[in-house]
PDB file of C-alpha atoms in Angstrom:
ATOM      1  CA  LEU A  18      -0.188   0.075  -0.219  1.00 75.00           C
ATOM      2  CA  GLU A  19       2.738   2.268   0.574  1.00 73.00           C
ATOM      3  CA  VAL A  20       4.180   1.697  -2.569  1.00 73.00           C
ATOM      4  CA  GLY A  21       1.083   2.351  -4.570  1.00 73.00           C
ATOM      5  CA  GLN A  22       0.861   5.551  -2.128  1.00 75.00           C
ATOM      6  CA  VAL A  23       3.958   6.930  -3.852  1.00 75.00           C
ATOM      7  CA  ARG A  24       2.606   6.040  -7.010  1.00 72.00           C
ATOM      8  CA  ILE A  25      -0.375   7.625  -6.624  1.00 74.00           C
ATOM      9  CA  PHE A  26       0.930  11.173  -5.319  1.00 73.00           C
ATOM     10  CA  SER A  27       3.551  11.138  -8.009  1.00 71.00           C
ATOM     11  CA  PHE A  28       0.483  11.137 -10.315  1.00 68.00           C
ATOM     12  CA  ILE A  29      -1.662  13.701  -8.672  1.00 66.00           C
ATOM     13  CA  LEU A  30       0.916  15.425  -7.285  1.00 67.00           C
ATOM     14  CA  TRP A  31       3.790  17.570  -8.794  1.00 60.00           C
ATOM     15  CA  HIS A  32       6.419  15.460  -6.185  1.00 60.00           C
ATOM     16  CA  HIS A  33       5.928  11.762  -4.812  1.00 54.00           C
ATOM     17  CA  VAL A  34       6.113  12.947  -1.710  1.00 65.00           C
ATOM     18  CA  THR A  35       7.515   9.815  -0.157  1.00 72.00           C
ATOM     19  CA  TYR A  36       8.438  11.878   2.891  1.00 73.00           C
ATOM     20  CA  LEU A  37       4.483  12.235   3.578  1.00 73.00           C
ATOM     21  CA  VAL A  38       3.670   8.980   2.690  1.00 74.00           C
ATOM     22  CA  VAL A  39       6.485   7.248   5.007  1.00 79.00           C
ATOM     23  CA  THR A  40       5.278   9.819   7.778  1.00 79.00           C
ATOM     24  CA  VAL A  41       1.904   8.826   7.993  1.00 79.00           C
ATOM     25  CA  THR A  42       2.752   4.983   7.304  1.00 81.00           C
ATOM     26  CA  LEU A  43       4.868   5.045  10.427  1.00 82.00           C
ATOM     27  CA  LEU A  44       2.366   7.548  12.632  1.00 83.00           C
ATOM     28  CA  GLY A  45      -0.589   5.067  11.685  1.00 83.00           C
ATOM     29  CA  PHE A  46       1.419   1.730  12.794  1.00 83.00           C
ATOM     30  CA  ALA A  47       2.294   3.967  16.145  1.00 85.00           C
ATOM     31  CA  ALA A  48      -0.740   4.517  16.726  1.00 85.00           C
ATOM     32  CA  GLY A  49      -2.427   1.051  16.586  1.00 84.00           C
ATOM     33  CA  GLY A  50       0.658  -0.526  18.302  1.00 82.00           C
ATOM     34  CA  THR A  51      -0.160   2.252  20.693  1.00 85.00           C
ATOM     35  CA  CYS A  52      -3.827   1.194  21.178  1.00 85.00           C
ATOM     36  CA  ALA A  53      -3.564  -2.411  21.194  1.00 80.00           C
ATOM     37  CA  ALA A  54      -0.742  -1.915  24.223  1.00 79.00           C
ATOM     38  CA  LEU A  55      -3.209   0.345  26.114  1.00 82.00           C
ATOM     39  CA  ILE A  56      -6.063  -1.831  24.832  1.00 80.00           C
ATOM     40  CA  ARG A  57      -5.404  -4.930  26.087  1.00 77.00           C
ATOM     41  CA  SER A  58      -7.341  -8.096  24.575  1.00 76.00           C
ATOM     42  CA  ASN A  59      -7.232 -11.838  25.895  1.00 79.00           C
ATOM     43  CA  ASP A  60      -8.221 -12.765  22.114  1.00 81.00           C
ATOM     44  CA  SER A  61      -5.032 -11.788  19.577  1.00 85.00           C
ATOM     45  CA  LEU A  62      -6.798 -13.518  16.739  1.00 87.00           C
ATOM     46  CA  ARG A  63      -9.880 -11.800  17.050  1.00 90.00           C
ATOM     47  CA  ARG A  64      -8.416  -8.696  17.559  1.00 90.00           C
ATOM     48  CA  ALA A  65      -6.218  -9.243  14.187  1.00 90.00           C
ATOM     49  CA  ALA A  66      -8.720 -10.199  12.308  1.00 92.00           C
ATOM     50  CA  ARG A  67     -10.767  -7.339  12.665  1.00 92.00           C
ATOM     51  CA  GLY A  68      -7.952  -5.422  12.008  1.00 92.00           C
ATOM     52  CA  ALA A  69      -6.616  -6.728   9.258  1.00 93.00           C
ATOM     53  CA  LEU A  70     -10.638  -6.246   7.986  1.00 95.00           C
ATOM     54  CA  TRP A  71     -10.538  -2.819   8.927  1.00 95.00           C
ATOM     55  CA  PHE A  72      -7.193  -2.375   6.840  1.00 94.00           C
ATOM     56  CA  ALA A  73      -8.781  -3.590   3.554  1.00 94.00           C
ATOM     57  CA  LEU A  74     -11.925  -1.489   3.952  1.00 95.00           C
ATOM     58  CA  LEU A  75      -9.940   1.452   5.311  1.00 94.00           C
ATOM     59  CA  SER A  76      -6.964   0.946   2.313  1.00 91.00           C
ATOM     60  CA  VAL A  77     -10.173   1.439  -0.568  1.00 93.00           C
ATOM     61  CA  GLY A  78     -12.615   3.955   1.144  1.00 91.00           C
ATOM     62  CA  VAL A  79      -9.576   5.755   2.093  1.00 89.00           C
ATOM     63  CA  PHE A  80      -8.152   6.047  -1.459  1.00 87.00           C
ATOM     64  CA  ALA A  81     -11.471   6.233  -2.871  1.00 88.00           C
ATOM     65  CA  LEU A  82     -12.436   9.547  -1.030  1.00 86.00           C
ATOM     66  CA  LEU A  83      -8.439  10.649  -2.027  1.00 82.00           C
ATOM     67  CA  ALA A  84      -9.322   9.969  -5.953  1.00 82.00           C
ATOM     68  CA  HIS A  85     -12.044  12.961  -5.246  1.00 78.00           C
ATOM     69  CA  HIS A  86     -10.194  15.084  -3.150  1.00 72.00           C
ATOM     70  CA  ARG A  87      -8.640  17.233  -5.353  1.00 60.00           C
ATOM     71  CA  ILE A  88      -5.558  18.120  -3.908  1.00 56.00           C
ATOM     72  CA  ALA A  89      -3.682  21.398  -3.780  1.00 52.00           C
ATOM     73  CA  LEU A  90      -2.835  22.312  -0.110  1.00 48.00           C
ATOM     74  CA  LEU A  91       0.572  21.035  -0.786  1.00 51.00           C
ATOM     75  CA  THR A  92       1.383  23.371  -3.184  1.00 50.00           C
ATOM     76  CA  ASP A  93      -0.610  26.233  -1.968  1.00 53.00           C
ATOM     77  CA  THR A  94       1.262  28.554   0.692  1.00 52.00           C
ATOM     78  CA  THR A  95      -1.256  31.405   0.789  1.00 57.00           C
ATOM     79  CA  GLY A  96      -3.029  31.801   3.748  1.00 57.00           C
ATOM     80  CA  LYS A  97      -2.376  31.273   7.473  1.00 64.00           C
ATOM     81  CA  ASN A  98      -0.578  28.175   8.825  1.00 60.00           C
ATOM     82  CA  PRO A  99      -0.644  26.097   5.031  1.00 57.00           C
ATOM     83  CA  ALA A 100       1.798  23.037   7.136  1.00 59.00           C
ATOM     84  CA  ILE A 101      -1.276  22.849   9.504  1.00 62.00           C
ATOM     85  CA  LYS A 102      -4.163  22.685   6.914  1.00 61.00           C
ATOM     86  CA  ALA A 103      -2.486  19.944   4.989  1.00 61.00           C
ATOM     87  CA  ALA A 104      -1.524  18.007   8.229  1.00 63.00           C
ATOM     88  CA  LEU A 105      -5.834  17.841   8.431  1.00 62.00           C
ATOM     89  CA  ALA A 106      -5.902  17.501   4.959  1.00 63.00           C
ATOM     90  CA  TYR A 107      -4.366  14.409   4.936  1.00 70.00           C
ATOM     91  CA  LEU A 108      -5.088  12.796   8.068  1.00 76.00           C
ATOM     92  CA  TYR A 109      -7.078  10.453   7.051  1.00 80.00           C
ATOM     93  CA  LEU A 110      -4.595   8.641   5.509  1.00 83.00           C
ATOM     94  CA  VAL A 111      -3.490   7.288   8.637  1.00 87.00           C
ATOM     95  CA  LEU A 112      -6.578   5.075   9.055  1.00 89.00           C
ATOM     96  CA  PRO A 113      -5.767   2.161   7.251  1.00 91.00           C
ATOM     97  CA  PHE A 114      -2.388   2.269   8.560  1.00 90.00           C
ATOM     98  CA  LEU A 115      -3.653   2.168  11.943  1.00 91.00           C
ATOM     99  CA  ALA A 116      -5.449  -0.520  11.560  1.00 91.00           C
ATOM    100  CA  GLY A 117      -2.669  -2.538  10.100  1.00 90.00           C
ATOM    101  CA  GLY A 118      -1.033  -1.659  12.871  1.00 89.00           C
ATOM    102  CA  LEU A 119      -3.580  -3.286  15.338  1.00 89.00           C
ATOM    103  CA  ALA A 120      -3.632  -5.835  13.463  1.00 89.00           C
ATOM    104  CA  VAL A 121       0.151  -6.831  13.299  1.00 87.00           C
ATOM    105  CA  ALA A 122       0.586  -5.896  16.911  1.00 86.00           C
ATOM    106  CA  ALA A 123      -2.489  -8.481  17.828  1.00 86.00           C
ATOM    107  CA  ALA A 124      -0.391 -11.166  15.255  1.00 84.00           C
ATOM    108  CA  LEU A 125       2.893 -10.912  16.963  1.00 83.00           C
ATOM    109  CA  ASP A 126       1.586 -10.544  20.531  1.00 80.00           C
ATOM    110  CA  GLY A 127       3.098 -13.973  22.308  1.00 70.00           C
ATOM    111  CA  GLU A 128       6.012 -14.571  24.558  1.00 71.00           C
ATOM    112  CA  GLY A 129       9.776 -16.333  23.916  1.00 73.00           C
ATOM    113  CA  ARG A 130      10.862 -17.315  20.883  1.00 78.00           C
ATOM    114  CA  VAL A 131       6.993 -17.349  19.437  1.00 77.00           C
ATOM    115  CA  VAL A 132       7.254 -13.788  19.046  1.00 79.00           C
ATOM    116  CA  SER A 133      10.628 -13.811  17.202  1.00 82.00           C
ATOM    117  CA  ARG A 134       9.476 -16.378  14.613  1.00 84.00           C
ATOM    118  CA  ARG A 135       6.477 -14.426  13.915  1.00 81.00           C
ATOM    119  CA  TYR A 136       8.218 -11.410  13.349  1.00 81.00           C
ATOM    120  CA  GLY A 137      10.399 -12.826  11.101  1.00 86.00           C
ATOM    121  CA  VAL A 138       7.611 -14.116   9.094  1.00 85.00           C
ATOM    122  CA  ASN A 139       6.412  -9.976   9.507  1.00 82.00           C
ATOM    123  CA  MET A 140       9.353  -9.304   7.897  1.00 86.00           C
ATOM    124  CA  ILE A 141       9.493 -11.930   5.211  1.00 89.00           C
ATOM    125  CA  GLY A 142       6.111 -10.876   4.146  1.00 85.00           C
ATOM    126  CA  SER A 143       6.958  -6.949   3.940  1.00 83.00           C
ATOM    127  CA  ALA A 144       9.661  -7.735   1.847  1.00 85.00           C
ATOM    128  CA  LEU A 145       7.637  -9.969  -0.362  1.00 88.00           C
ATOM    129  CA  GLY A 146       4.518  -7.158  -0.325  1.00 84.00           C
ATOM    130  CA  ALA A 147       7.087  -4.516  -1.410  1.00 82.00           C
ATOM    131  CA  VAL A 148       8.521  -6.875  -4.538  1.00 85.00           C
ATOM    132  CA  LEU A 149       4.499  -8.208  -5.389  1.00 84.00           C
ATOM    133  CA  SER A 150       4.190  -4.316  -5.570  1.00 83.00           C
ATOM    134  CA  LEU A 151       6.880  -3.339  -7.886  1.00 82.00           C
ATOM    135  CA  LEU A 152       5.453  -6.692  -9.806  1.00 86.00           C
ATOM    136  CA  VAL A 153       1.903  -5.546 -10.014  1.00 84.00           C
ATOM    137  CA  LEU A 154       1.465  -1.838 -10.440  1.00 81.00           C
ATOM    138  CA  PRO A 155       2.599  -1.717 -14.335  1.00 82.00           C
ATOM    139  CA  HIS A 156      -0.480  -3.878 -14.617  1.00 85.00           C
ATOM    140  CA  VAL A 157      -3.249  -2.967 -12.580  1.00 85.00           C
ATOM    141  CA  GLY A 158      -1.986   0.859 -12.073  1.00 82.00           C
ATOM    142  CA  GLY A 159      -2.610   3.115  -8.820  1.00 82.00           C
ATOM    143  CA  GLY A 160      -6.186   1.756  -8.133  1.00 85.00           C
ATOM    144  CA  GLY A 161      -5.476  -1.858  -8.500  1.00 88.00           C
ATOM    145  CA  LEU A 162      -2.835  -1.875  -6.194  1.00 88.00           C
ATOM    146  CA  VAL A 163      -4.796  -0.446  -3.284  1.00 90.00           C
ATOM    147  CA  LEU A 164      -7.558  -3.034  -4.462  1.00 93.00           C
ATOM    148  CA  VAL A 165      -4.754  -5.859  -4.428  1.00 92.00           C
ATOM    149  CA  ALA A 166      -3.181  -4.832  -0.720  1.00 90.00           C
ATOM    150  CA  GLY A 167      -7.418  -4.343   0.046  1.00 93.00           C
ATOM    151  CA  ALA A 168      -7.517  -8.022  -1.109  1.00 94.00           C
ATOM    152  CA  LEU A 169      -4.619  -9.119   1.062  1.00 92.00           C
ATOM    153  CA  GLY A 170      -5.622  -7.550   3.892  1.00 92.00           C
ATOM    154  CA  ALA A 171      -9.095  -9.636   3.630  1.00 94.00           C
ATOM    155  CA  GLY A 172      -7.582 -12.705   3.013  1.00 94.00           C
ATOM    156  CA  GLY A 173      -5.683 -11.996   6.197  1.00 92.00           C
ATOM    157  CA  ALA A 174      -8.548 -11.369   7.959  1.00 94.00           C
ATOM    158  CA  ALA A 175     -10.010 -14.051   6.715  1.00 95.00           C
ATOM    159  CA  CYS A 176      -7.144 -16.589   7.881  1.00 93.00           C
ATOM    160  CA  PHE A 177      -7.289 -15.379  11.212  1.00 92.00           C
ATOM    161  CA  GLY A 178     -10.922 -15.237  11.740  1.00 93.00           C
ATOM    162  CA  HIS A 179     -10.790 -18.928  10.617  1.00 93.00           C
ATOM    163  CA  ALA A 180      -8.242 -19.917  13.285  1.00 90.00           C
ATOM    164  CA  ALA A 181      -9.919 -17.931  15.963  1.00 89.00           C
ATOM    165  CA  ALA A 182     -13.387 -19.960  15.109  1.00 90.00           C
ATOM    166  CA  LEU A 183     -15.187 -16.964  13.685  1.00 92.00           C
ATOM    167  CA  PRO A 184     -17.256 -17.952  11.000  1.00 94.00           C
ATOM    168  CA  LYS A 185     -19.052 -14.855  10.259  1.00 95.00           C
ATOM    169  CA  LEU A 186     -16.020 -12.792  10.386  1.00 95.00           C
ATOM    170  CA  THR A 187     -14.141 -15.177   8.259  1.00 95.00           C
ATOM    171  CA  ALA A 188     -17.705 -15.376   5.819  1.00 96.00           C
ATOM    172  CA  ILE A 189     -17.393 -11.502   5.312  1.00 96.00           C
ATOM    173  CA  SER A 190     -13.846 -10.781   5.078  1.00 95.00           C
ATOM    174  CA  ALA A 191     -13.732 -13.261   2.070  1.00 96.00           C
ATOM    175  CA  LEU A 192     -16.623 -11.609   0.437  1.00 96.00           C
ATOM    176  CA  VAL A 193     -14.342  -8.400   0.481  1.00 96.00           C
ATOM    177  CA  MET A 194     -11.372  -9.966  -0.488  1.00 96.00           C
ATOM    178  CA  LEU A 195     -13.933 -11.647  -3.582  1.00 96.00           C
ATOM    179  CA  ALA A 196     -14.953  -8.024  -4.118  1.00 95.00           C
ATOM    180  CA  CYS A 197     -11.513  -6.415  -4.201  1.00 94.00           C
ATOM    181  CA  VAL A 198     -10.392  -8.653  -6.570  1.00 94.00           C
ATOM    182  CA  LEU A 199     -13.635  -8.258  -9.183  1.00 95.00           C
ATOM    183  CA  GLY A 200     -12.870  -4.396  -8.842  1.00 93.00           C
ATOM    184  CA  LEU A 201      -9.588  -4.748 -10.345  1.00 92.00           C
ATOM    185  CA  PRO A 202     -10.833  -4.535 -13.904  1.00 92.00           C
ATOM    186  CA  VAL A 203     -12.693  -1.011 -13.791  1.00 90.00           C
ATOM    187  CA  ALA A 204      -9.968   0.338 -10.727  1.00 88.00           C
ATOM    188  CA  ASP A 205      -9.368   3.145 -12.804  1.00 85.00           C
ATOM    189  CA  ARG A 206     -13.516   4.206 -12.577  1.00 87.00           C
ATOM    190  CA  LEU A 207     -13.382   3.200  -8.700  1.00 87.00           C
ATOM    191  CA  PHE A 208     -10.393   5.889  -8.147  1.00 86.00           C
ATOM    192  CA  PRO A 209     -10.230   8.463 -10.744  1.00 82.00           C
ATOM    193  CA  PHE A 210      -7.061  10.139 -10.155  1.00 76.00           C
ATOM    194  CA  GLN A 211      -6.215  13.453 -11.644  1.00 73.00           C
ATOM    195  CA  VAL A 212      -3.078  13.902 -13.331  1.00 71.00           C
ATOM    196  CA  ALA A 213      -1.840  17.245 -11.382  1.00 62.00           C
ATOM    197  CA  ALA A 214      -2.521  20.353 -12.865  1.00 61.00           C
ATOM    198  CA  GLY A 215      -0.190  22.297 -14.969  1.00 59.00           C
ATOM    199  CA  LYS A 216       1.521  18.945 -16.155  1.00 55.00           C
ATOM    200  CA  ALA A 217       2.658  17.930 -19.515  1.00 52.00           C
ATOM    201  CA  LEU A 218       0.644  15.043 -18.957  1.00 49.00           C
ATOM    202  CA  GLU A 219      -2.379  16.436 -18.356  1.00 47.00           C
ATOM    203  CA  VAL A 220      -2.068  18.213 -21.588  1.00 44.00           C
ATOM    204  CA  ASP A 221      -1.970  14.722 -23.386  1.00 49.00           C
ATOM    205  CA  LEU A 222      -4.718  13.375 -21.132  1.00 48.00           C
ATOM    206  CA  GLU A 223      -6.980  16.372 -21.868  1.00 49.00           C
ATOM    207  CA  HIS A 224      -9.683  14.235 -23.899  1.00 45.00           C
ATOM    208  CA  GLY A 225     -11.109  11.789 -21.362  1.00 51.00           C
ATOM    209  CA  THR A 226     -10.608  11.211 -17.681  1.00 50.00           C
ATOM    210  CA  PRO A 227      -6.837  10.158 -16.817  1.00 47.00           C
ATOM    211  CA  ILE A 228      -5.868   6.854 -15.698  1.00 47.00           C
ATOM    212  CA  LEU A 229      -3.149   6.342 -13.430  1.00 49.00           C
ATOM    213  CA  GLU A 230      -1.267   3.524 -14.659  1.00 50.00           C
TER     214      GLU A 230
END
């Protein structure tokens, strides 16, 4: 999702704003871990399943909102406190990563060598996810990558839900995963990202709706 967000920003803004993406991601995961530490739960699998499902839902919802939210604040230095206005305008981008942080914290819950093994698997999964993003991006575009992230998150939620003997949550997660996969062919319509105003690419795409690829 992080890689997709960098690609999306490079299209809808004049810059990929990697520092903003990294900041949003770290803030979200830190907030999720903090919430998990403050609100203890005896059922880590249930929390992990819910967190992963919310990650999938929020990823799709937040980026759909971003696609319809024309960004100008990062380049608009007029007016008072532009930095504060920009921070408030993009704060909602934290939400998917907050849910992801809750899911990861719950999945890593344990003692001794169990935590070490789970953390190792988590790191391997993160690396594979980054590589997968680079391989998938040219074929599905930025919006499609959001749906892929949502499908993977919902798939993880279904696995956690099944392990926790939560049939209803498992079924809902499976349906969300299926919806994300079925949405791939129309990802450009679900996420109508507009190229940044003034870019040469905008002139090239002036006929029809610009598509992020």
